[in-house]
C-alpha positions as a printed NumPy array, in Angstrom:
array([[ 84.846,  93.269, 102.01 ],
       [ 88.58 ,  92.579, 102.437],
       [ 90.955,  95.479, 101.739],
       [ 92.725,  93.193,  99.179],
       [ 89.398,  92.987,  97.214],
       [ 88.829,  96.762,  97.565],
       [ 92.181,  97.454,  96.312],
       [ 91.694,  95.176,  93.281],
       [ 88.312,  96.917,  92.601],
       [ 90.029, 100.334,  92.691],
       [ 92.77 ,  99.31 ,  90.328],
       [ 90.334,  97.572,  87.93 ],
       [ 88.124, 100.643,  87.815],
       [ 90.675, 103.471,  87.823],
       [ 94.052, 101.783,  86.79 ],
       [ 96.799, 100.957,  89.279],
       [ 98.545, 104.22 ,  89.246],
       [ 95.533, 106.334,  89.343],
       [ 93.921, 104.155,  92.144],
       [ 96.905, 104.559,  94.226],
       [ 97.044, 108.41 ,  93.639],
       [ 93.312, 108.776,  94.352],
       [ 93.579, 106.666,  97.433],
       [ 96.294, 108.855,  99.059],
       [ 95.462, 112.239,  97.71 ],
       [ 91.697, 112.586,  96.963],
       [ 89.717, 113.859,  99.952],
       [ 86.079, 112.647, 100.092],
       [ 83.768, 114.857, 102.25 ],
       [ 81.571, 111.713, 102.564],
       [ 84.486, 110.087, 104.506],
       [ 84.542, 112.761, 106.927],
       [ 87.089, 114.778, 104.861],
       [ 89.496, 111.916, 104.683],
       [ 91.336, 110.218, 101.888],
       [ 90.625, 106.557, 101.236],
       [ 93.895, 105.638, 102.882],
       [ 92.964, 107.705, 105.917],
       [ 89.453, 106.199, 106.068],
       [ 90.761, 102.636, 105.928],
       [ 93.399, 103.651, 108.642],
       [ 90.495, 104.883, 110.871],
       [ 88.622, 101.634, 110.556],
       [ 85.931, 102.657, 108.044],
       [ 84.721,  99.403, 106.376],
       [ 86.12 ,  99.008, 102.868],
       [ 82.669,  98.345, 101.486],
       [ 81.413, 101.602, 102.724],
       [ 84.516, 103.289, 101.267],
       [ 84.038, 101.548,  97.872],
       [ 80.378, 102.725,  97.993],
       [ 81.48 , 106.476,  98.587],
       [ 84.143, 106.195,  95.759],
       [ 81.674, 105.002,  93.339],
       [ 79.24 , 107.588,  94.298],
       [ 81.94 , 110.403,  93.972],
       [ 83.306, 109.056,  90.571],
       [ 79.944, 107.977,  89.103],
       [ 80.975, 104.415,  88.697],
       [ 78.127, 102.58 ,  86.798],
       [ 76.07 , 100.31 ,  88.933],
       [ 77.007,  97.163,  87.173],
       [ 80.781,  97.766,  88.303],
       [ 79.968,  98.634,  91.88 ]])
């Protein structure tokens, strides 16, 4: 998954402002105690990050 697609999915699901805030501030233990932005910078695949975000925020299966 490309990062641009990942960012679009985040904005579609959470709204642009909340997606941006979530990406830089919300620490996910499933990403090694990193935020979305930190995980992306560390090279974690965007698809894996999207999966973890969906799990953490109970995104319905049809929108995953």
